[in-house]
PDB file of C-alpha atoms (C1' of nucleotides) in Angstrom:
ATOM      1  CA  MET A 238      -0.313   0.288  -0.161  1.00 41.00           C
ATOM      2  CA  ALA A 239       0.621   3.133  -0.630  1.00 37.00           C
ATOM      3  CA  LYS A 240       4.560   4.437  -1.415  1.00 39.00           C
ATOM      4  CA  THR A 241       3.158   6.470  -3.504  1.00 42.00           C
ATOM      5  CA  HIS A 242       4.873   9.315  -2.795  1.00 46.00           C
ATOM      6  CA  TYR A 243       7.565   8.241  -4.290  1.00 39.00           C
ATOM      7  CA  SER A 244       6.947   8.784  -7.626  1.00 38.00           C
ATOM      8  CA  ARG A 245       6.273  11.713  -9.081  1.00 40.00           C
ATOM      9  CA  PHE A 246       9.069  14.532  -9.347  1.00 44.00           C
ATOM     10  CA  ASP A 247       8.714  16.838 -12.316  1.00 47.00           C
ATOM     11  CA  CYS A 248      10.722  18.665  -9.456  1.00 61.00           C
ATOM     12  CA  GLN A 249       9.059  21.909 -10.262  1.00 68.00           C
ATOM     13  CA  PRO A 250       9.552  24.677  -6.879  1.00 69.00           C
ATOM     14  CA  GLY A 251       8.237  22.926  -4.067  1.00 71.00           C
ATOM     15  CA  CYS A 252       8.977  20.050  -5.054  1.00 80.00           C
ATOM     16  CA  SER A 253      10.686  19.218  -2.193  1.00 86.00           C
ATOM     17  CA  VAL A 254       8.281  20.741   0.005  1.00 89.00           C
ATOM     18  CA  GLU A 255       5.725  18.377  -1.854  1.00 89.00           C
ATOM     19  CA  ALA A 256       8.181  15.730  -0.823  1.00 90.00           C
ATOM     20  CA  ALA A 257       7.985  15.997   2.984  1.00 92.00           C
ATOM     21  CA  VAL A 258       4.811  16.647   2.769  1.00 93.00           C
ATOM     22  CA  SER A 259       3.487  13.950   2.063  1.00 93.00           C
ATOM     23  CA  LEU A 260       5.584  11.812   4.394  1.00 94.00           C
ATOM     24  CA  ILE A 261       2.622  13.564   7.310  1.00 93.00           C
ATOM     25  CA  SER A 262       0.834  13.404   5.526  1.00 93.00           C
ATOM     26  CA  GLY A 263      -0.831  10.058   6.234  1.00 93.00           C
ATOM     27  CA  LYS A 264      -4.336  10.622   8.444  1.00 93.00           C
ATOM     28  CA  TRP A 265      -2.870   9.710  11.914  1.00 94.00           C
ATOM     29  CA  LYS A 266       0.740  10.014  10.840  1.00 96.00           C
ATOM     30  CA  CYS A 267       1.297  13.595  13.232  1.00 94.00           C
ATOM     31  CA  VAL A 268      -0.287  12.386  16.155  1.00 93.00           C
ATOM     32  CA  VAL A 269       2.398   9.613  16.121  1.00 96.00           C
ATOM     33  CA  LEU A 270       5.086  11.851  15.839  1.00 96.00           C
ATOM     34  CA  TRP A 271       3.704  13.339  18.212  1.00 93.00           C
ATOM     35  CA  TYR A 272       3.158  10.972  20.563  1.00 95.00           C
ATOM     36  CA  LEU A 273       7.186   9.264  19.924  1.00 96.00           C
ATOM     37  CA  LEU A 274       8.602  12.576  20.144  1.00 94.00           C
ATOM     38  CA  GLU A 275       6.784  13.319  24.167  1.00 91.00           C
ATOM     39  CA  GLU A 276       7.394  10.045  25.309  1.00 94.00           C
ATOM     40  CA  GLU A 277      10.505   8.840  23.553  1.00 94.00           C
ATOM     41  CA  THR A 278       9.144   5.142  22.757  1.00 96.00           C
ATOM     42  CA  LEU A 279       6.095   3.713  22.780  1.00 97.00           C
ATOM     43  CA  ARG A 280       4.574  -0.327  22.475  1.00 97.00           C
ATOM     44  CA  PHE A 281       2.279  -1.091  19.729  1.00 97.00           C
ATOM     45  CA  ASN A 282      -0.854  -1.256  22.542  1.00 96.00           C
ATOM     46  CA  GLU A 283       0.608   1.697  23.429  1.00 96.00           C
ATOM     47  CA  LEU A 284       0.749   3.560  21.027  1.00 96.00           C
ATOM     48  CA  ARG A 285      -3.160   2.388  20.194  1.00 95.00           C
ATOM     49  CA  ARG A 286      -4.721   2.994  23.661  1.00 93.00           C
ATOM     50  CA  ARG A 287      -3.798   6.267  23.481  1.00 93.00           C
ATOM     51  CA  ILE A 288      -5.248   7.542  20.577  1.00 93.00           C
ATOM     52  CA  ALA A 289      -8.154   4.190  21.182  1.00 88.00           C
ATOM     53  CA  THR A 290     -10.433   5.351  17.518  1.00 91.00           C
ATOM     54  CA  ILE A 291      -7.630   4.173  15.258  1.00 94.00           C
ATOM     55  CA  THR A 292      -7.528   0.881  14.325  1.00 95.00           C
ATOM     56  CA  GLN A 293      -5.447  -1.623  14.153  1.00 95.00           C
ATOM     57  CA  ARG A 294      -4.855  -1.825  10.226  1.00 96.00           C
ATOM     58  CA  MET A 295      -4.327   1.521  10.215  1.00 96.00           C
ATOM     59  CA  LEU A 296      -2.011   1.832  12.941  1.00 97.00           C
ATOM     60  CA  THR A 297      -0.167  -1.095  11.590  1.00 96.00           C
ATOM     61  CA  ASN A 298       0.534   0.247   8.149  1.00 96.00           C
ATOM     62  CA  GLN A 299       0.837   4.100   9.341  1.00 97.00           C
ATOM     63  CA  LEU A 300       4.160   3.071  11.097  1.00 97.00           C
ATOM     64  CA  ARG A 301       5.283   1.015   8.243  1.00 97.00           C
ATOM     65  CA  GLU A 302       5.165   3.888   6.139  1.00 96.00           C
ATOM     66  CA  LEU A 303       6.679   5.860   8.700  1.00 97.00           C
ATOM     67  CA  GLU A 304       9.316   3.574   9.131  1.00 97.00           C
ATOM     68  CA  THR A 305       9.802   3.460   5.489  1.00 95.00           C
ATOM     69  CA  ASP A 306      10.162   6.493   5.598  1.00 94.00           C
ATOM     70  CA  GLY A 307      12.816   6.767   8.134  1.00 95.00           C
ATOM     71  CA  LEU A 308      11.195   8.115  10.531  1.00 97.00           C
ATOM     72  CA  ILE A 309      10.195   5.595  13.661  1.00 97.00           C
ATOM     73  CA  HIS A 310      12.468   2.891  14.146  1.00 97.00           C
ATOM     74  CA  ARG A 311      10.388  -0.100  14.895  1.00 97.00           C
ATOM     75  CA  GLU A 312      12.852  -2.588  17.522  1.00 96.00           C
ATOM     76  CA  VAL A 313      11.181  -6.507  17.885  1.00 95.00           C
ATOM     77  CA  TYR A 314      11.956  -7.877  20.861  1.00 94.00           C
ATOM     78  CA  ALA A 315      11.587 -11.859  20.148  1.00 88.00           C
ATOM     79  CA  GLN A 316       9.130 -12.873  22.763  1.00 87.00           C
ATOM     80  CA  VAL A 317       6.530 -13.827  24.185  1.00 83.00           C
ATOM     81  CA  PRO A 318       4.093 -12.319  23.607  1.00 87.00           C
ATOM     82  CA  PRO A 319       5.378 -10.593  21.245  1.00 91.00           C
ATOM     83  CA  LYS A 320       7.579  -7.294  22.435  1.00 95.00           C
ATOM     84  CA  VAL A 321       7.084  -3.768  19.467  1.00 96.00           C
ATOM     85  CA  GLU A 322       8.848  -1.017  21.124  1.00 97.00           C
ATOM     86  CA  TYR A 323       8.646   1.918  18.352  1.00 97.00           C
ATOM     87  CA  SER A 324      11.373   5.122  18.233  1.00 97.00           C
ATOM     88  CA  LEU A 325      11.587   8.212  16.439  1.00 98.00           C
ATOM     89  CA  THR A 326      14.526   7.747  14.039  1.00 97.00           C
ATOM     90  CA  ALA A 327      17.299  11.224  13.713  1.00 97.00           C
ATOM     91  CA  ARG A 328      15.777  12.145  10.887  1.00 96.00           C
ATOM     92  CA  GLY A 329      12.182  11.869  12.384  1.00 96.00           C
ATOM     93  CA  ARG A 330      13.149  13.887  15.160  1.00 97.00           C
ATOM     94  CA  GLU A 331      14.778  16.621  12.917  1.00 96.00           C
ATOM     95  CA  LEU A 332      10.632  16.776  11.690  1.00 96.00           C
ATOM     96  CA  THR A 333      10.098  18.753  14.912  1.00 96.00           C
ATOM     97  CA  PRO A 334      10.855  22.107  13.700  1.00 96.00           C
ATOM     98  CA  ILE A 335       8.004  21.598  11.441  1.00 96.00           C
ATOM     99  CA  LEU A 336       5.645  19.639  13.064  1.00 94.00           C
ATOM    100  CA  MET A 337       6.382  23.155  15.974  1.00 94.00           C
ATOM    101  CA  ALA A 338       5.991  25.020  13.121  1.00 95.00           C
ATOM    102  CA  LEU A 339       2.390  23.543  11.875  1.00 94.00           C
ATOM    103  CA  LYS A 340       1.197  23.543  16.013  1.00 92.00           C
ATOM    104  CA  ALA A 341       2.286  27.307  15.819  1.00 93.00           C
ATOM    105  CA  TRP A 342       0.257  28.234  12.354  1.00 94.00           C
ATOM    106  CA  GLY A 343      -3.354  26.227  13.660  1.00 91.00           C
ATOM    107  CA  ASP A 344      -3.301  26.938  17.035  1.00 88.00           C
ATOM    108  CA  ALA A 345      -3.142  30.714  15.800  1.00 90.00           C
ATOM    109  CA  HIS A 346      -5.428  29.695  12.980  1.00 87.00           C
ATOM    110  CA  ILE A 347      -8.301  27.075  15.047  1.00 77.00           C
ATOM    111  CA  ASP A 348     -11.223  29.678  14.355  1.00 73.00           C
ATOM    112  CA  LEU A 349     -10.460  28.040  11.042  1.00 70.00           C
ATOM    113  CA  PHE A 350     -11.534  24.280  11.741  1.00 69.00           C
ATOM    114  CA  GLY A 351     -14.608  24.805  14.084  1.00 56.00           C
ATOM    115  CA  ASN A 352     -12.616  24.444  17.488  1.00 44.00           C
ATOM    116  CA  ASN A 353     -12.693  24.168  20.578  1.00 41.00           C
ATOM    117  CA  GLY A 354     -10.342  22.275  22.307  1.00 40.00           C
ATOM    118  CA  THR A 355      -7.035  21.527  21.883  1.00 41.00           C
ATOM    119  CA  ALA A 356      -4.850  24.490  21.046  1.00 41.00           C
ATOM    120  CA  GLY A 357      -4.151  24.694  25.122  1.00 41.00           C
ATOM    121  CA  LYS A 358      -2.579  21.939  25.123  1.00 44.00           C
ATOM    122  CA  PRO A 359       2.041  22.653  25.706  1.00 47.00           C
ATOM    123  CA  PHE A 360       4.304  21.441  23.694  1.00 47.00           C
ATOM    124  CA  THR A 361       6.511  18.948  25.996  1.00 50.00           C
ATOM    125  CA  ALA A 362       8.413  17.062  24.643  1.00 47.00           C
ATOM    126  CA  ALA A 363      11.076  15.550  26.017  1.00 46.00           C
ATOM    127  CA  SER A 364      13.360  15.318  22.859  1.00 43.00           C
ATOM    128  CA  SER A 365      12.645  18.677  21.323  1.00 42.00           C
ATOM    129  CA  ALA A 366      15.178  19.433  23.523  1.00 42.00           C
ATOM    130  CA  GLU A 367      18.550  17.631  21.239  1.00 43.00           C
ATOM    131  CA  VAL A 368      16.465  20.122  18.363  1.00 39.00           C
TER     132      VAL A 368
ATOM    133  CA  MET B1446     -15.446  18.890  -3.157  1.00 40.00           C
ATOM    134  CA  ALA B1447     -13.011  17.570  -0.502  1.00 37.00           C
ATOM    135  CA  LYS B1448     -13.844  19.755   2.634  1.00 40.00           C
ATOM    136  CA  THR B1449     -13.198  17.035   5.068  1.00 43.00           C
ATOM    137  CA  HIS B1450     -10.470  18.425   5.883  1.00 46.00           C
ATOM    138  CA  TYR B1451     -12.594  20.370   8.183  1.00 39.00           C
ATOM    139  CA  SER B1452     -14.814  16.640   9.687  1.00 39.00           C
ATOM    140  CA  ARG B1453     -12.718  14.697  12.149  1.00 41.00           C
ATOM    141  CA  PHE B1454     -10.894  16.313  14.926  1.00 44.00           C
ATOM    142  CA  ASP B1455     -10.537  14.138  17.916  1.00 47.00           C
ATOM    143  CA  CYS B1456      -7.862  17.140  19.328  1.00 60.00           C
ATOM    144  CA  GLN B1457      -5.923  14.479  20.999  1.00 68.00           C
ATOM    145  CA  PRO B1458      -1.993  15.635  20.722  1.00 69.00           C
ATOM    146  CA  GLY B1459      -1.403  16.856  17.498  1.00 72.00           C
ATOM    147  CA  CYS B1460      -4.576  17.894  16.342  1.00 81.00           C
ATOM    148  CA  SER B1461      -4.126  21.196  15.059  1.00 86.00           C
ATOM    149  CA  VAL B1462      -1.293  19.523  13.436  1.00 89.00           C
ATOM    150  CA  GLU B1463      -3.055  17.121  11.598  1.00 89.00           C
ATOM    151  CA  ALA B1464      -5.406  20.682  10.453  1.00 90.00           C
ATOM    152  CA  ALA B1465      -2.305  22.694   9.714  1.00 92.00           C
ATOM    153  CA  VAL B1466      -1.343  19.746   7.234  1.00 93.00           C
ATOM    154  CA  SER B1467      -4.748  19.572   6.302  1.00 93.00           C
ATOM    155  CA  LEU B1468      -4.560  22.918   4.353  1.00 94.00           C
ATOM    156  CA  ILE B1469      -1.866  22.509   2.242  1.00 93.00           C
ATOM    157  CA  SER B1470      -1.617  18.378   1.754  1.00 93.00           C
ATOM    158  CA  GLY B1471      -3.412  18.135  -1.457  1.00 92.00           C
ATOM    159  CA  LYS B1472      -1.131  17.485  -4.731  1.00 92.00           C
ATOM    160  CA  TRP B1473      -0.441  20.506  -6.195  1.00 94.00           C
ATOM    161  CA  LYS B1474      -1.174  23.120  -2.925  1.00 96.00           C
ATOM    162  CA  CYS B1475       2.418  23.403  -1.795  1.00 94.00           C
ATOM    163  CA  VAL B1476       3.703  23.981  -5.309  1.00 93.00           C
ATOM    164  CA  VAL B1477       1.278  26.905  -5.510  1.00 96.00           C
ATOM    165  CA  LEU B1478       1.707  28.613  -2.739  1.00 96.00           C
ATOM    166  CA  TRP B1479       4.769  28.612  -3.600  1.00 93.00           C
ATOM    167  CA  TYR B1480       5.035  30.627  -6.719  1.00 94.00           C
ATOM    168  CA  LEU B1481       2.500  32.929  -4.803  1.00 96.00           C
ATOM    169  CA  LEU B1482       4.545  33.813  -2.376  1.00 94.00           C
ATOM    170  CA  GLU B1483       7.139  33.802  -5.340  1.00 91.00           C
ATOM    171  CA  GLU B1484       5.553  36.201  -7.389  1.00 94.00           C
ATOM    172  CA  GLU B1485       2.418  37.917  -5.105  1.00 94.00           C
ATOM    173  CA  THR B1486       0.176  37.931  -7.994  1.00 96.00           C
ATOM    174  CA  LEU B1487      -0.896  35.446 -10.974  1.00 97.00           C
ATOM    175  CA  ARG B1488      -3.822  34.240 -12.838  1.00 97.00           C
ATOM    176  CA  PHE B1489      -5.331  31.698 -13.616  1.00 97.00           C
ATOM    177  CA  ASN B1490      -3.364  30.560 -16.727  1.00 96.00           C
ATOM    178  CA  GLU B1491       0.124  31.918 -15.285  1.00 96.00           C
ATOM    179  CA  LEU B1492       0.174  29.385 -12.958  1.00 96.00           C
ATOM    180  CA  ARG B1493      -0.915  26.864 -15.506  1.00 95.00           C
ATOM    181  CA  ARG B1494       1.836  27.240 -17.522  1.00 93.00           C
ATOM    182  CA  ARG B1495       4.067  27.058 -14.285  1.00 93.00           C
ATOM    183  CA  ILE B1496       3.616  23.853 -12.886  1.00 93.00           C
ATOM    184  CA  ALA B1497       2.604  22.169 -16.785  1.00 88.00           C
ATOM    185  CA  THR B1498       1.337  19.127 -15.656  1.00 91.00           C
ATOM    186  CA  ILE B1499      -1.051  19.735 -13.939  1.00 94.00           C
ATOM    187  CA  THR B1500      -4.687  19.170 -15.567  1.00 95.00           C
ATOM    188  CA  GLN B1501      -7.008  23.090 -15.472  1.00 95.00           C
ATOM    189  CA  ARG B1502      -9.837  20.635 -13.364  1.00 96.00           C
ATOM    190  CA  MET B1503      -6.677  20.131 -10.659  1.00 96.00           C
ATOM    191  CA  LEU B1504      -5.767  23.909 -10.409  1.00 97.00           C
ATOM    192  CA  THR B1505      -9.194  25.257 -10.908  1.00 96.00           C
ATOM    193  CA  ASN B1506      -9.901  22.458  -7.033  1.00 96.00           C
ATOM    194  CA  GLN B1507      -6.373  23.270  -5.593  1.00 97.00           C
ATOM    195  CA  LEU B1508      -7.452  26.690  -6.140  1.00 97.00           C
ATOM    196  CA  ARG B1509     -11.048  26.704  -4.423  1.00 97.00           C
ATOM    197  CA  GLU B1510     -10.118  24.830  -1.644  1.00 96.00           C
ATOM    198  CA  LEU B1511      -8.081  26.862  -1.021  1.00 97.00           C
ATOM    199  CA  GLU B1512      -9.486  29.704  -1.164  1.00 96.00           C
ATOM    200  CA  THR B1513     -11.809  28.162   0.854  1.00 95.00           C
ATOM    201  CA  ASP B1514      -9.812  27.279   3.419  1.00 94.00           C
ATOM    202  CA  GLY B1515      -8.387  31.338   3.602  1.00 95.00           C
ATOM    203  CA  LEU B1516      -5.228  30.800   2.094  1.00 97.00           C
ATOM    204  CA  ILE B1517      -5.406  32.300  -0.476  1.00 97.00           C
ATOM    205  CA  HIS B1518      -7.524  35.442  -2.359  1.00 97.00           C
ATOM    206  CA  ARG B1519      -9.042  35.419  -5.096  1.00 97.00           C
ATOM    207  CA  GLU B1520      -9.349  38.079  -7.329  1.00 96.00           C
ATOM    208  CA  VAL B1521     -12.636  38.936 -10.715  1.00 95.00           C
ATOM    209  CA  TYR B1522     -12.159  41.651 -13.206  1.00 93.00           C
ATOM    210  CA  ALA B1523     -15.239  41.746 -14.675  1.00 87.00           C
ATOM    211  CA  GLN B1524     -14.114  41.608 -18.076  1.00 86.00           C
ATOM    212  CA  VAL B1525     -13.939  39.928 -21.741  1.00 81.00           C
ATOM    213  CA  PRO B1526     -11.314  38.272 -22.002  1.00 86.00           C
ATOM    214  CA  PRO B1527     -12.257  36.725 -17.744  1.00 90.00           C
ATOM    215  CA  LYS B1528      -9.601  37.406 -16.043  1.00 95.00           C
ATOM    216  CA  VAL B1529      -9.005  36.861 -12.840  1.00 96.00           C
ATOM    217  CA  GLU B1530      -6.081  36.734  -9.986  1.00 97.00           C
ATOM    218  CA  TYR B1531      -4.765  34.779  -7.282  1.00 97.00           C
ATOM    219  CA  SER B1532      -2.099  36.314  -4.320  1.00 97.00           C
ATOM    220  CA  LEU B1533      -1.954  34.378  -1.002  1.00 98.00           C
ATOM    221  CA  THR B1534      -3.980  36.269   2.262  1.00 97.00           C
ATOM    222  CA  ALA B1535      -1.959  36.780   5.616  1.00 97.00           C
ATOM    223  CA  ARG B1536      -3.707  33.889   6.741  1.00 96.00           C
ATOM    224  CA  GLY B1537      -1.425  32.489   3.483  1.00 96.00           C
ATOM    225  CA  ARG B1538       1.429  33.837   3.832  1.00 97.00           C
ATOM    226  CA  GLU B1539       1.587  32.964   8.208  1.00 96.00           C
ATOM    227  CA  LEU B1540       2.831  29.749   6.508  1.00 96.00           C
ATOM    228  CA  THR B1541       5.834  30.984   5.770  1.00 96.00           C
ATOM    229  CA  PRO B1542       7.766  28.938   7.682  1.00 96.00           C
ATOM    230  CA  ILE B1543       6.242  26.180   7.628  1.00 95.00           C
ATOM    231  CA  LEU B1544       7.153  26.600   4.030  1.00 94.00           C
ATOM    232  CA  MET B1545      10.567  26.872   4.917  1.00 93.00           C
ATOM    233  CA  ALA B1546      10.899  24.123   7.471  1.00 95.00           C
ATOM    234  CA  LEU B1547       9.258  21.864   5.433  1.00 94.00           C
ATOM    235  CA  LYS B1548      11.606  22.628   2.030  1.00 92.00           C
ATOM    236  CA  ALA B1549      14.744  23.224   4.718  1.00 93.00           C
ATOM    237  CA  TRP B1550      13.857  19.141   6.198  1.00 94.00           C
ATOM    238  CA  GLY B1551      12.862  17.558   2.643  1.00 91.00           C
ATOM    239  CA  ASP B1552      16.619  19.361   0.686  1.00 88.00           C
ATOM    240  CA  ALA B1553      17.953  17.794   3.624  1.00 90.00           C
ATOM    241  CA  HIS B1554      16.879  15.189   3.721  1.00 87.00           C
ATOM    242  CA  ILE B1555      16.486  13.930  -0.579  1.00 77.00           C
ATOM    243  CA  ASP B1556      18.527  11.420  -0.865  1.00 73.00           C
ATOM    244  CA  LEU B1557      14.764   9.846   0.534  1.00 70.00           C
ATOM    245  CA  PHE B1558      13.349   9.942  -2.382  1.00 69.00           C
ATOM    246  CA  GLY B1559      15.549   9.346  -5.951  1.00 56.00           C
ATOM    247  CA  ASN B1560      15.849  12.125  -6.254  1.00 44.00           C
ATOM    248  CA  ASN B1561      18.253  14.781  -7.666  1.00 41.00           C
ATOM    249  CA  GLY B1562      17.854  18.607  -9.122  1.00 40.00           C
ATOM    250  CA  THR B1563      15.250  20.713  -7.254  1.00 41.00           C
ATOM    251  CA  ALA B1564      17.238  20.986  -3.939  1.00 42.00           C
ATOM    252  CA  GLY B1565      19.687  23.419  -5.145  1.00 42.00           C
ATOM    253  CA  LYS B1566      17.389  26.439  -5.735  1.00 45.00           C
ATOM    254  CA  PRO B1567      17.045  29.009  -2.881  1.00 48.00           C
ATOM    255  CA  PHE B1568      13.985  30.481  -1.566  1.00 47.00           C
ATOM    256  CA  THR B1569      13.483  34.328  -3.245  1.00 51.00           C
ATOM    257  CA  ALA B1570      10.104  34.265  -2.349  1.00 48.00           C
ATOM    258  CA  ALA B1571       9.527  39.096  -2.209  1.00 47.00           C
ATOM    259  CA  SER B1572       6.752  38.781   0.581  1.00 44.00           C
ATOM    260  CA  SER B1573       9.000  35.686   3.034  1.00 43.00           C
ATOM    261  CA  ALA B1574      10.639  39.378   4.243  1.00 42.00           C
ATOM    262  CA  GLU B1575       7.359  40.584   6.445  1.00 43.00           C
ATOM    263  CA  VAL B1576       6.918  37.921   8.126  1.00 39.00           C
TER     264      VAL B1576
ATOM    265  C1'  DG C 930     -16.720  33.139 -40.609  1.00 73.37           C
ATOM    266  C1'  DC C 931     -12.731  29.915 -37.987  1.00 73.37           C
ATOM    267  C1'  DC C 932      -9.334  30.621 -34.487  1.00 73.37           C
ATOM    268  C1'  DG C 933      -7.075  31.310 -30.235  1.00 73.37           C
ATOM    269  C1'  DG C 934      -6.965  32.902 -25.686  1.00 73.37           C
ATOM    270  C1'  DT C 935      -9.890  33.869 -21.185  1.00 73.37           C
ATOM    271  C1'  DA C 936     -11.365  30.782 -17.453  1.00 73.37           C
ATOM    272  C1'  DG C 937     -13.311  27.779 -15.679  1.00 73.37           C
ATOM    273  C1'  DT C 938     -17.497  23.272 -16.128  1.00 73.37           C
ATOM    274  C1'  DA C 939     -19.466  18.464 -16.545  1.00 73.37           C
ATOM    275  C1'  DT C 940     -18.911  14.278 -16.401  1.00 73.37           C
ATOM    276  C1'  DC C 941     -16.702  10.059 -16.191  1.00 73.37           C
ATOM    277  C1'  DA C 942     -12.990   7.211 -14.536  1.00 73.37           C
ATOM    278  C1'  DA C 943      -9.406   4.443 -12.001  1.00 73.37           C
ATOM    279  C1'  DA C 944      -6.390   5.390  -8.031  1.00 73.37           C
ATOM    280  C1'  DA C 945      -5.631   5.376  -3.771  1.00 73.37           C
ATOM    281  C1'  DA C 946      -6.667   6.073   1.357  1.00 73.37           C
ATOM    282  C1'  DG C 947      -9.566   4.519   4.847  1.00 73.37           C
ATOM    283  C1'  DG C 948     -12.882   1.494   7.693  1.00 73.37           C
ATOM    284  C1'  DA C 949     -14.853  -2.829   9.651  1.00 73.37           C
ATOM    285  C1'  DT C 950     -14.550  -7.493  10.676  1.00 73.37           C
ATOM    286  C1'  DA C 951     -12.448 -11.409  11.111  1.00 73.37           C
ATOM    287  C1'  DC C 952      -8.704 -14.127  11.582  1.00 73.37           C
ATOM    288  C1'  DC C 953      -3.572 -16.367  13.506  1.00 73.37           C
ATOM    289  C1'  DA C 954       0.563 -18.090  16.748  1.00 73.37           C
ATOM    290  C1'  DT C 955       1.819 -17.502  21.299  1.00 73.37           C
ATOM    291  C1'  DG C 956       1.915 -18.403  26.107  1.00 73.37           C
ATOM    292  C1'  DA C 957       0.420 -17.424  30.764  1.00 73.37           C
ATOM    293  C1'  DT C 958      -2.869 -17.748  33.652  1.00 73.37           C
ATOM    294  C1'  DG C 959      -7.236 -18.716  35.330  1.00 73.37           C
TER     295       DG C 959
ATOM    296  C1'  DC D 969      -9.689 -26.359  28.711  1.00 73.37           C
ATOM    297  C1'  DA D 970     -11.302 -21.878  27.794  1.00 73.37           C
ATOM    298  C1'  DT D 971      -9.502 -16.919  27.866  1.00 73.37           C
ATOM    299  C1'  DC D 972      -6.617 -12.616  28.413  1.00 73.37           C
ATOM    300  C1'  DA D 973      -3.074 -10.463  25.274  1.00 73.37           C
ATOM    301  C1'  DT D 974       0.554  -9.979  22.629  1.00 73.37           C
ATOM    302  C1'  DG D 975       0.974  -7.755  16.552  1.00 73.37           C
ATOM    303  C1'  DG D 976       0.020  -8.505  13.742  1.00 73.37           C
ATOM    304  C1'  DT D 977      -2.433 -10.325   8.753  1.00 73.37           C
ATOM    305  C1'  DA D 978      -6.761 -11.036   5.541  1.00 73.37           C
ATOM    306  C1'  DT D 979     -10.630  -9.668   2.917  1.00 73.37           C
ATOM    307  C1'  DC D 980     -13.212  -7.032   1.175  1.00 73.37           C
ATOM    308  C1'  DC D 981     -15.671  -2.710   0.901  1.00 73.37           C
ATOM    309  C1'  DT D 982     -16.502   2.392   0.481  1.00 73.37           C
ATOM    310  C1'  DT D 983     -15.298   7.097   0.416  1.00 73.37           C
ATOM    311  C1'  DT D 984     -11.590  10.553  -0.951  1.00 73.37           C
ATOM    312  C1'  DT D 985      -9.032  11.977  -4.625  1.00 73.37           C
ATOM    313  C1'  DT D 986      -6.854  12.271  -8.613  1.00 73.37           C
ATOM    314  C1'  DG D 987      -7.253  12.823 -13.614  1.00 73.37           C
ATOM    315  C1'  DA D 988      -9.142  12.376 -19.211  1.00 73.37           C
ATOM    316  C1'  DT D 989     -11.363  14.140 -21.847  1.00 73.37           C
ATOM    317  C1'  DA D 990     -14.579  17.022 -23.615  1.00 73.37           C
ATOM    318  C1'  DC D 991     -17.329  21.556 -23.942  1.00 73.37           C
ATOM    319  C1'  DT D 992     -18.903  26.139 -22.399  1.00 73.37           C
ATOM    320  C1'  DA D 993     -18.638  31.724 -23.705  1.00 73.37           C
ATOM    321  C1'  DC D 994     -16.983  35.829 -25.160  1.00 73.37           C
ATOM    322  C1'  DC D 995     -13.993  39.324 -27.195  1.00 73.37           C
ATOM    323  C1'  DG D 996     -10.188  39.918 -30.703  1.00 73.37           C
ATOM    324  C1'  DG D 997      -7.394  38.777 -35.101  1.00 73.37           C
ATOM    325  C1'  DC D 998      -7.300  37.037 -39.664  1.00 73.37           C
TER     326       DC D 998
END
DNA sequence: GCCGGTAGTATCAAAAAGGATACCATGATG
DNA sequence: CATCATGGTATCCTTTTTGATACTACCGGC
């Protein structure tokens, strides 16, 4: 599934922008990235419980794509029951300024969305310091 | 068409990020925004010629969505032949830091895309100064 | 009278993304 | 022996997005 985001690059101005956007534009990717920024390392079901409305298939899906794109790392422990830990790669952590800029803009223009809450929550990712 | 990006806001962490992403994640939106940042004002067919591989339908489409989202302004001149000018709104211009961050990341990790050119082109938007 | 350029619409089809549901192996627990 | 939790797959279906193509009205130029 997916993988289309690699395919077209006429390389007009804005091409690398588009490329970067395509990596985070999955329906749940931002949320996943955000959690991983905040909590460093999470197991599959920990993520699932945090997101709640996501289906198992979609979580697997988004995680696989993020992994393929080199944004997150997947560590499998050969145990039973299985244990799989997800964390950001260096490349993933470098998205922080983007996520921050997006959040800043989103919070500033939250009125656009007929929205209410959320804007409040301050960003406190443990790893934001190192970027 | 579209409009779905308003619909779901479970408002988990990252929600406003997701909201912002959804506004620029159309297939051609970044390119359009980029050109408008660079050239301030462009007519429909001027944009079309610059993008080249876009279809008329998609250009109309993306422009309408950007307009609905308050990112660009559409100025119609009551003449024949018709003349319509597109430009960024203040809100649209505030996306600059986001686009810059995306471009920076994209250029830095351009290897991810099996890509070649593009990275070079420096950002020279006339309006970037005022942000 | 026909052609080109203006800025679009309308219609149909294909592809991609997302959702719902069921299923799997394993080991510990009861 | 049945059940729970782990981290997934597989299958089917619907919605969303994108693409291809044809069409419109108007005017000026040839």
